[in-house]
Amino acid sequence: MLAAFVSAPAPKDPLSALEVGDRPGPEVPDGWTTVQVKAVSLNHHDLFSLQGIGLPAERMPMVLGTDAAGLDEDGNEVVVHGVVSTPGWTGDETLDPKRSLFSELHQGTMAEQVAVPRRNLLPKPAELSFAEAACLPTAWLTAYRMLFVRSGLRPGSTILVQGASGGVATALIRLGSVAGYRVWVTGRSEEKRTAALALGADQVFETGARLPERVDGVMETVGEATWSHSIKSLKPGGVVVTCGATTGFNPGAELNRVFFTQLSVIGSTMGTREELDDLIRMCRITGVRPQIDVEVPLAEAREGFERMLEGRTAGKIVFTL
Ligand SMILES: NC(=O)c1ccc[n+]([C@@H]2O[C@H](COP(=O)([O-])OP(=O)(O)OC[C@H]3O[C@@H](n4cnc5c(N)ncnc54)[C@H](OP(=O)(O)O)[C@@H]3O)[C@@H](O)[C@H]2O)c1
């Protein structure tokens, strides 16, 4: 079957590790089923996998991809929840120490077919396209959990989103504005900042700019490049929610500000099946939809990876089959 996969990591030149070609069809363990993939979205996780970050060479060859929408074995339209918990795990699966995402322990979703646990399937509503539905299980679910589950911030609060054009950033802007937060955004170019306003941002700023006033919360996916600005932008008692560190995992801790101004630093990862169900319902009720930058056939996946690596994003990049 056609797949995008990695056979050997390339830490310094991730695109050189990307292969798009033939892979064997999926093996299906007990309690699992197969999905015929119609759309899969690209996440920064896939670039990290090409670099061997979170994916050691001994687990390769590995099909990439953490989310998908497609058809189940009976032809029903489905969305694939991306968090695979250990058999018998109950409760919040993001807290399962042995949880994984597709493409970490089990073959990923960037393929014509993928094997998934039966419990990871949710019905895809007809009003969402396959491409839109494929954006929900990783970037959009992560943004949903950051905002509505982990931040503790009520609508009406002012939040700063670091980054304007990325998958999680655009999800935070759309979800935050629809839910009634005042959304401020930093972006690295005029074009990206203008696009953020069109998505619902109230105000936009250059990366690292001094804000008119301090904010209640910051949504962080960028890491080293913006961390200090995030901490300095918070009101006393404010909260920074972090789900990622695209530019590096070791920022200055700014510990003096954290304790003197009594800040909260909260980690957030993916979301639960129930939260994905709620997110799908929120899309139906409000009409909010993922911002899709481009849709390209999986056979042309390299074009999408290049765009993300170079920062040429304007929302989600989706591969179709
Ligand atoms: N923990 C989880 O469950 C989880 C889930 C999803 C994602 N993540 C993580 O979240 C991060 C973002 O993922 P993504 O898929 O949304 O990636 P993406 O689409 O590539 O977006 C990257 C974002 O980072 C910003 N950025 C990159 N370099 C920057 C710099 N030097 N200075 C300022 N901003 C910079 C970009 O800002 P501009 O718009 O201004 O270019 C863009 O908004 C990744 O680290 C990913 O691993 C974690």
Coordinates of C-alpha atoms in Angstrom, one line a residue, residues 6 8-12 14 17 45-57 59-60 64:
V6 CA 10.8 6.7 7.7
A8 CA 16.3 5.7 9.3
P9 CA 16.3 9.0 11.2
A10 CA 18.0 12.2 9.9
P11 CA 18.4 14.6 12.9
K12 CA 19.8 17.4 10.8
P14 CA 14.5 15.5 8.2
A17 CA 14.5 10.6 5.8
H45 CA 5.3 15.4 15.4
D46 CA 5.9 13.9 11.9
L47 CA 8.9 16.1 11.3
F48 CA 10.2 15.1 14.8
S49 CA 9.8 11.4 13.8
L50 CA 11.9 11.9 10.7
Q51 CA 14.6 13.3 13.0
G52 CA 14.3 10.4 15.4
I53 CA 12.9 12.5 18.2
G54 CA 10.5 10.2 20.1
L55 CA 11.1 7.5 17.6
P56 CA 14.2 5.4 18.0
A57 CA 15.8 3.8 14.9
R59 CA 11.3 0.9 15.7
M60 CA 11.7 1.8 12.0
L64 CA 4.2 8.4 9.9

